[in-house]
Amino acid sequence: SGGSGNDYYSVDSASDTVTELAGEGIDTVSASTTSYTLGSNVENLYFYSYGSSSYTTGYGNELDNVISGNYSSDNSLYGNAGNDTLYGGSGNDYLDGGTGNDALYGYAGNDYLNGGTGNDAMSGGSGN
């Protein structure tokens, strides 16, 4: 678990748990897994892998999340509640903002963008 201030966590398993208290900065998880769900009080999720084209699935929480998929793979990203920003990549991505005023960026590939409820901004990028 982190403390006051902005914390950065690196996880390598979907079962890894990050524990944060409310109001302790902007916290970020960097995941080398194919799936991860943000715990309470954690704002940001970034997927990465080195040379892998694995399919990634990421879930936000009730906060204003920034979720970035693995750039070279297909991603399914779900903001859930809050005013979220979701970034796909060069693959075929599914981005779902959920509730709130969200921003969705599909980039290259054949993407499906669903803003959900709220006033959302969406950019599919190149592809269908």
JSON list of C-alpha atoms in Angstrom, two decimals:
[
{"chain": "A", "resi": 1, "resn": "SER", "atom": "CA", "xyz": [0.00, 0.00, 0.00]},
{"chain": "A", "resi": 2, "resn": "GLY", "atom": "CA", "xyz": [1.06, 3.54, -0.63]},
{"chain": "A", "resi": 3, "resn": "GLY", "atom": "CA", "xyz": [1.01, 6.65, 1.47]},
{"chain": "A", "resi": 4, "resn": "SER", "atom": "CA", "xyz": [0.34, 10.33, 0.99]},
{"chain": "A", "resi": 5, "resn": "GLY", "atom": "CA", "xyz": [1.42, 11.70, -2.36]},
{"chain": "A", "resi": 6, "resn": "ASN", "atom": "CA", "xyz": [1.38, 10.14, -5.81]},
{"chain": "A", "resi": 7, "resn": "ASP", "atom": "CA", "xyz": [2.24, 6.43, -5.86]},
{"chain": "A", "resi": 8, "resn": "TYR", "atom": "CA", "xyz": [3.28, 4.15, -8.71]},
{"chain": "A", "resi": 9, "resn": "TYR", "atom": "CA", "xyz": [2.74, 0.38, -8.66]},
{"chain": "A", "resi": 10, "resn": "SER", "atom": "CA", "xyz": [3.94, -2.31, -11.04]},
{"chain": "A", "resi": 11, "resn": "VAL", "atom": "CA", "xyz": [1.84, -5.50, -11.17]},
{"chain": "A", "resi": 12, "resn": "ASP", "atom": "CA", "xyz": [2.44, -8.73, -13.06]},
{"chain": "A", "resi": 13, "resn": "SER", "atom": "CA", "xyz": [-0.67, -10.71, -12.09]},
{"chain": "A", "resi": 14, "resn": "ALA", "atom": "CA", "xyz": [-4.39, -9.95, -12.33]},
{"chain": "A", "resi": 15, "resn": "SER", "atom": "CA", "xyz": [-4.67, -11.08, -8.70]},
{"chain": "A", "resi": 16, "resn": "ASP", "atom": "CA", "xyz": [-2.18, -8.46, -7.44]},
{"chain": "A", "resi": 17, "resn": "THR", "atom": "CA", "xyz": [-3.95, -6.03, -5.10]},
{"chain": "A", "resi": 18, "resn": "VAL", "atom": "CA", "xyz": [-3.12, -2.35, -4.69]},
{"chain": "A", "resi": 19, "resn": "THR", "atom": "CA", "xyz": [-4.47, -0.73, -1.53]},
{"chain": "A", "resi": 20, "resn": "GLU", "atom": "CA", "xyz": [-4.84, 3.04, -1.28]},
{"chain": "A", "resi": 21, "resn": "LEU", "atom": "CA", "xyz": [-6.74, 5.37, 1.02]},
{"chain": "A", "resi": 22, "resn": "ALA", "atom": "CA", "xyz": [-8.86, 8.23, -0.30]},
{"chain": "A", "resi": 23, "resn": "GLY", "atom": "CA", "xyz": [-7.17, 11.59, -0.82]},
{"chain": "A", "resi": 24, "resn": "GLU", "atom": "CA", "xyz": [-3.60, 10.28, -0.96]},
{"chain": "A", "resi": 25, "resn": "GLY", "atom": "CA", "xyz": [-2.58, 11.67, -4.34]},
{"chain": "A", "resi": 26, "resn": "ILE", "atom": "CA", "xyz": [-2.95, 10.43, -7.91]},
{"chain": "A", "resi": 27, "resn": "ASP", "atom": "CA", "xyz": [-1.98, 6.76, -7.99]},
{"chain": "A", "resi": 28, "resn": "THR", "atom": "CA", "xyz": [-0.98, 4.71, -11.02]},
{"chain": "A", "resi": 29, "resn": "VAL", "atom": "CA", "xyz": [-0.80, 0.99, -11.76]},
{"chain": "A", "resi": 30, "resn": "SER", "atom": "CA", "xyz": [1.46, -0.22, -14.55]},
{"chain": "A", "resi": 31, "resn": "ALA", "atom": "CA", "xyz": [0.36, -3.72, -15.53]},
{"chain": "A", "resi": 32, "resn": "SER", "atom": "CA", "xyz": [2.21, -6.39, -17.48]},
{"chain": "A", "resi": 33, "resn": "THR", "atom": "CA", "xyz": [-0.85, -8.65, -17.25]},
{"chain": "A", "resi": 34, "resn": "THR", "atom": "CA", "xyz": [-3.58, -9.32, -19.81]},
{"chain": "A", "resi": 35, "resn": "SER", "atom": "CA", "xyz": [-6.31, -8.16, -17.41]},
{"chain": "A", "resi": 36, "resn": "TYR", "atom": "CA", "xyz": [-6.50, -5.82, -14.44]},
{"chain": "A", "resi": 37, "resn": "THR", "atom": "CA", "xyz": [-9.19, -4.07, -12.39]},
{"chain": "A", "resi": 38, "resn": "LEU", "atom": "CA", "xyz": [-8.34, -0.89, -10.49]},
{"chain": "A", "resi": 39, "resn": "GLY", "atom": "CA", "xyz": [-9.05, -1.04, -6.78]},
{"chain": "A", "resi": 40, "resn": "SER", "atom": "CA", "xyz": [-10.70, 1.78, -4.86]},
{"chain": "A", "resi": 41, "resn": "ASN", "atom": "CA", "xyz": [-8.83, 5.08, -4.67]},
{"chain": "A", "resi": 42, "resn": "VAL", "atom": "CA", "xyz": [-6.45, 4.28, -7.57]},
{"chain": "A", "resi": 43, "resn": "GLU", "atom": "CA", "xyz": [-6.81, 6.57, -10.57]},
{"chain": "A", "resi": 44, "resn": "ASN", "atom": "CA", "xyz": [-4.66, 5.39, -13.48]},
{"chain": "A", "resi": 45, "resn": "LEU", "atom": "CA", "xyz": [-3.97, 2.11, -15.27]},
{"chain": "A", "resi": 46, "resn": "TYR", "atom": "CA", "xyz": [-1.38, 1.57, -18.00]},
{"chain": "A", "resi": 47, "resn": "PHE", "atom": "CA", "xyz": [-0.80, -1.76, -19.73]},
{"chain": "A", "resi": 48, "resn": "TYR", "atom": "CA", "xyz": [2.57, -2.61, -21.16]},
{"chain": "A", "resi": 49, "resn": "SER", "atom": "CA", "xyz": [4.39, -5.61, -22.51]},
{"chain": "A", "resi": 50, "resn": "TYR", "atom": "CA", "xyz": [7.58, -6.03, -24.40]},
{"chain": "A", "resi": 51, "resn": "GLY", "atom": "CA", "xyz": [6.94, -7.33, -27.92]},
{"chain": "A", "resi": 52, "resn": "SER", "atom": "CA", "xyz": [3.74, -9.12, -26.95]},
{"chain": "A", "resi": 53, "resn": "SER", "atom": "CA", "xyz": [0.49, -8.78, -28.84]},
{"chain": "A", "resi": 54, "resn": "SER", "atom": "CA", "xyz": [-1.67, -10.16, -26.03]},
{"chain": "A", "resi": 55, "resn": "TYR", "atom": "CA", "xyz": [-5.28, -9.08, -25.72]},
{"chain": "A", "resi": 56, "resn": "THR", "atom": "CA", "xyz": [-5.71, -6.81, -22.70]},
{"chain": "A", "resi": 57, "resn": "THR", "atom": "CA", "xyz": [-8.78, -6.02, -20.61]},
{"chain": "A", "resi": 58, "resn": "GLY", "atom": "CA", "xyz": [-8.85, -3.16, -18.11]},
{"chain": "A", "resi": 59, "resn": "TYR", "atom": "CA", "xyz": [-11.52, -1.95, -15.71]},
{"chain": "A", "resi": 60, "resn": "GLY", "atom": "CA", "xyz": [-11.72, 1.39, -13.96]},
{"chain": "A", "resi": 61, "resn": "ASN", "atom": "CA", "xyz": [-13.57, 2.31, -10.78]},
{"chain": "A", "resi": 62, "resn": "GLU", "atom": "CA", "xyz": [-15.71, 5.15, -9.43]},
{"chain": "A", "resi": 63, "resn": "LEU", "atom": "CA", "xyz": [-12.95, 7.78, -9.84]},
{"chain": "A", "resi": 64, "resn": "ASP", "atom": "CA", "xyz": [-11.87, 9.80, -12.86]},
{"chain": "A", "resi": 65, "resn": "ASN", "atom": "CA", "xyz": [-9.59, 7.19, -14.44]},
{"chain": "A", "resi": 66, "resn": "VAL", "atom": "CA", "xyz": [-6.99, 7.28, -17.19]},
{"chain": "A", "resi": 67, "resn": "ILE", "atom": "CA", "xyz": [-6.68, 3.82, -18.74]},
{"chain": "A", "resi": 68, "resn": "SER", "atom": "CA", "xyz": [-4.22, 3.11, -21.53]},
{"chain": "A", "resi": 69, "resn": "GLY", "atom": "CA", "xyz": [-4.19, -0.23, -23.30]},
{"chain": "A", "resi": 70, "resn": "ASN", "atom": "CA", "xyz": [-1.19, -2.08, -24.65]},
{"chain": "A", "resi": 71, "resn": "TYR", "atom": "CA", "xyz": [-0.38, -0.16, -27.83]},
{"chain": "A", "resi": 72, "resn": "SER", "atom": "CA", "xyz": [0.36, -3.20, -30.00]},
{"chain": "A", "resi": 73, "resn": "SER", "atom": "CA", "xyz": [-2.57, -5.40, -28.95]},
{"chain": "A", "resi": 74, "resn": "ASP", "atom": "CA", "xyz": [-6.35, -5.50, -29.04]},
{"chain": "A", "resi": 75, "resn": "ASN", "atom": "CA", "xyz": [-7.79, -3.91, -25.90]},
{"chain": "A", "resi": 76, "resn": "SER", "atom": "CA", "xyz": [-11.10, -3.92, -24.07]},
{"chain": "A", "resi": 77, "resn": "LEU", "atom": "CA", "xyz": [-11.17, -0.99, -21.67]},
{"chain": "A", "resi": 78, "resn": "TYR", "atom": "CA", "xyz": [-14.04, -0.06, -19.35]},
{"chain": "A", "resi": 79, "resn": "GLY", "atom": "CA", "xyz": [-14.04, 3.25, -17.50]},
{"chain": "A", "resi": 80, "resn": "ASN", "atom": "CA", "xyz": [-17.11, 2.51, -15.38]},
{"chain": "A", "resi": 81, "resn": "ALA", "atom": "CA", "xyz": [-18.12, 5.54, -13.26]},
{"chain": "A", "resi": 82, "resn": "GLY", "atom": "CA", "xyz": [-16.31, 8.89, -13.26]},
{"chain": "A", "resi": 83, "resn": "ASN", "atom": "CA", "xyz": [-15.04, 11.15, -16.02]},
{"chain": "A", "resi": 84, "resn": "ASP", "atom": "CA", "xyz": [-12.62, 8.75, -17.67]},
{"chain": "A", "resi": 85, "resn": "THR", "atom": "CA", "xyz": [-10.04, 8.94, -20.45]},
{"chain": "A", "resi": 86, "resn": "LEU", "atom": "CA", "xyz": [-9.44, 5.69, -22.35]},
{"chain": "A", "resi": 87, "resn": "TYR", "atom": "CA", "xyz": [-6.66, 5.11, -24.89]},
{"chain": "A", "resi": 88, "resn": "GLY", "atom": "CA", "xyz": [-6.65, 2.14, -27.23]},
{"chain": "A", "resi": 89, "resn": "GLY", "atom": "CA", "xyz": [-3.75, 1.40, -29.53]},
{"chain": "A", "resi": 90, "resn": "SER", "atom": "CA", "xyz": [-2.93, 0.05, -32.96]},
{"chain": "A", "resi": 91, "resn": "GLY", "atom": "CA", "xyz": [-5.10, -3.05, -32.50]},
{"chain": "A", "resi": 92, "resn": "ASN", "atom": "CA", "xyz": [-8.86, -3.55, -32.70]},
{"chain": "A", "resi": 93, "resn": "ASP", "atom": "CA", "xyz": [-10.09, -1.97, -29.49]},
{"chain": "A", "resi": 94, "resn": "TYR", "atom": "CA", "xyz": [-13.36, -1.91, -27.55]},
{"chain": "A", "resi": 95, "resn": "LEU", "atom": "CA", "xyz": [-13.62, 1.20, -25.37]},
{"chain": "A", "resi": 96, "resn": "ASP", "atom": "CA", "xyz": [-16.56, 1.77, -23.01]},
{"chain": "A", "resi": 97, "resn": "GLY", "atom": "CA", "xyz": [-16.59, 4.94, -20.94]},
{"chain": "A", "resi": 98, "resn": "GLY", "atom": "CA", "xyz": [-19.52, 3.99, -18.69]},
{"chain": "A", "resi": 99, "resn": "THR", "atom": "CA", "xyz": [-21.18, 6.81, -16.78]},
{"chain": "A", "resi": 100, "resn": "GLY", "atom": "CA", "xyz": [-19.65, 10.28, -16.69]},
{"chain": "A", "resi": 101, "resn": "ASN", "atom": "CA", "xyz": [-18.18, 12.68, -19.22]},
{"chain": "A", "resi": 102, "resn": "ASP", "atom": "CA", "xyz": [-15.54, 10.54, -20.89]},
{"chain": "A", "resi": 103, "resn": "ALA", "atom": "CA", "xyz": [-12.90, 10.88, -23.61]},
{"chain": "A", "resi": 104, "resn": "LEU", "atom": "CA", "xyz": [-12.20, 7.81, -25.75]},
{"chain": "A", "resi": 105, "resn": "TYR", "atom": "CA", "xyz": [-9.33, 7.50, -28.24]},
{"chain": "A", "resi": 106, "resn": "GLY", "atom": "CA", "xyz": [-9.21, 4.40, -30.42]},
{"chain": "A", "resi": 107, "resn": "TYR", "atom": "CA", "xyz": [-6.20, 5.25, -32.62]},
{"chain": "A", "resi": 108, "resn": "ALA", "atom": "CA", "xyz": [-5.42, 2.76, -35.42]},
{"chain": "A", "resi": 109, "resn": "GLY", "atom": "CA", "xyz": [-7.34, -0.48, -35.96]},
{"chain": "A", "resi": 110, "resn": "ASN", "atom": "CA", "xyz": [-11.01, -1.32, -36.22]},
{"chain": "A", "resi": 111, "resn": "ASP", "atom": "CA", "xyz": [-12.34, 0.09, -32.96]},
{"chain": "A", "resi": 112, "resn": "TYR", "atom": "CA", "xyz": [-15.71, 0.14, -31.21]},
{"chain": "A", "resi": 113, "resn": "LEU", "atom": "CA", "xyz": [-16.25, 3.17, -28.98]},
{"chain": "A", "resi": 114, "resn": "ASN", "atom": "CA", "xyz": [-19.17, 3.48, -26.56]},
{"chain": "A", "resi": 115, "resn": "GLY", "atom": "CA", "xyz": [-19.23, 6.64, -24.49]},
{"chain": "A", "resi": 116, "resn": "GLY", "atom": "CA", "xyz": [-22.03, 5.45, -22.22]},
{"chain": "A", "resi": 117, "resn": "THR", "atom": "CA", "xyz": [-24.10, 8.07, -20.42]},
{"chain": "A", "resi": 118, "resn": "GLY", "atom": "CA", "xyz": [-22.82, 11.63, -20.12]},
{"chain": "A", "resi": 119, "resn": "ASN", "atom": "CA", "xyz": [-21.28, 14.13, -22.52]},
{"chain": "A", "resi": 120, "resn": "ASP", "atom": "CA", "xyz": [-18.48, 12.18, -24.16]},
{"chain": "A", "resi": 121, "resn": "ALA", "atom": "CA", "xyz": [-15.77, 12.94, -26.71]},
{"chain": "A", "resi": 122, "resn": "MET", "atom": "CA", "xyz": [-14.71, 10.11, -29.01]},
{"chain": "A", "resi": 123, "resn": "SER", "atom": "CA", "xyz": [-12.06, 9.73, -31.69]},
{"chain": "A", "resi": 124, "resn": "GLY", "atom": "CA", "xyz": [-11.78, 6.42, -33.51]},
{"chain": "A", "resi": 125, "resn": "GLY", "atom": "CA", "xyz": [-8.60, 7.20, -35.43]},
{"chain": "A", "resi": 126, "resn": "SER", "atom": "CA", "xyz": [-7.73, 5.36, -38.62]},
{"chain": "A", "resi": 127, "resn": "GLY", "atom": "CA", "xyz": [-9.50, 2.07, -39.39]},
{"chain": "A", "resi": 128, "resn": "ASN", "atom": "CA", "xyz": [-13.20, 1.26, -39.26]}
]
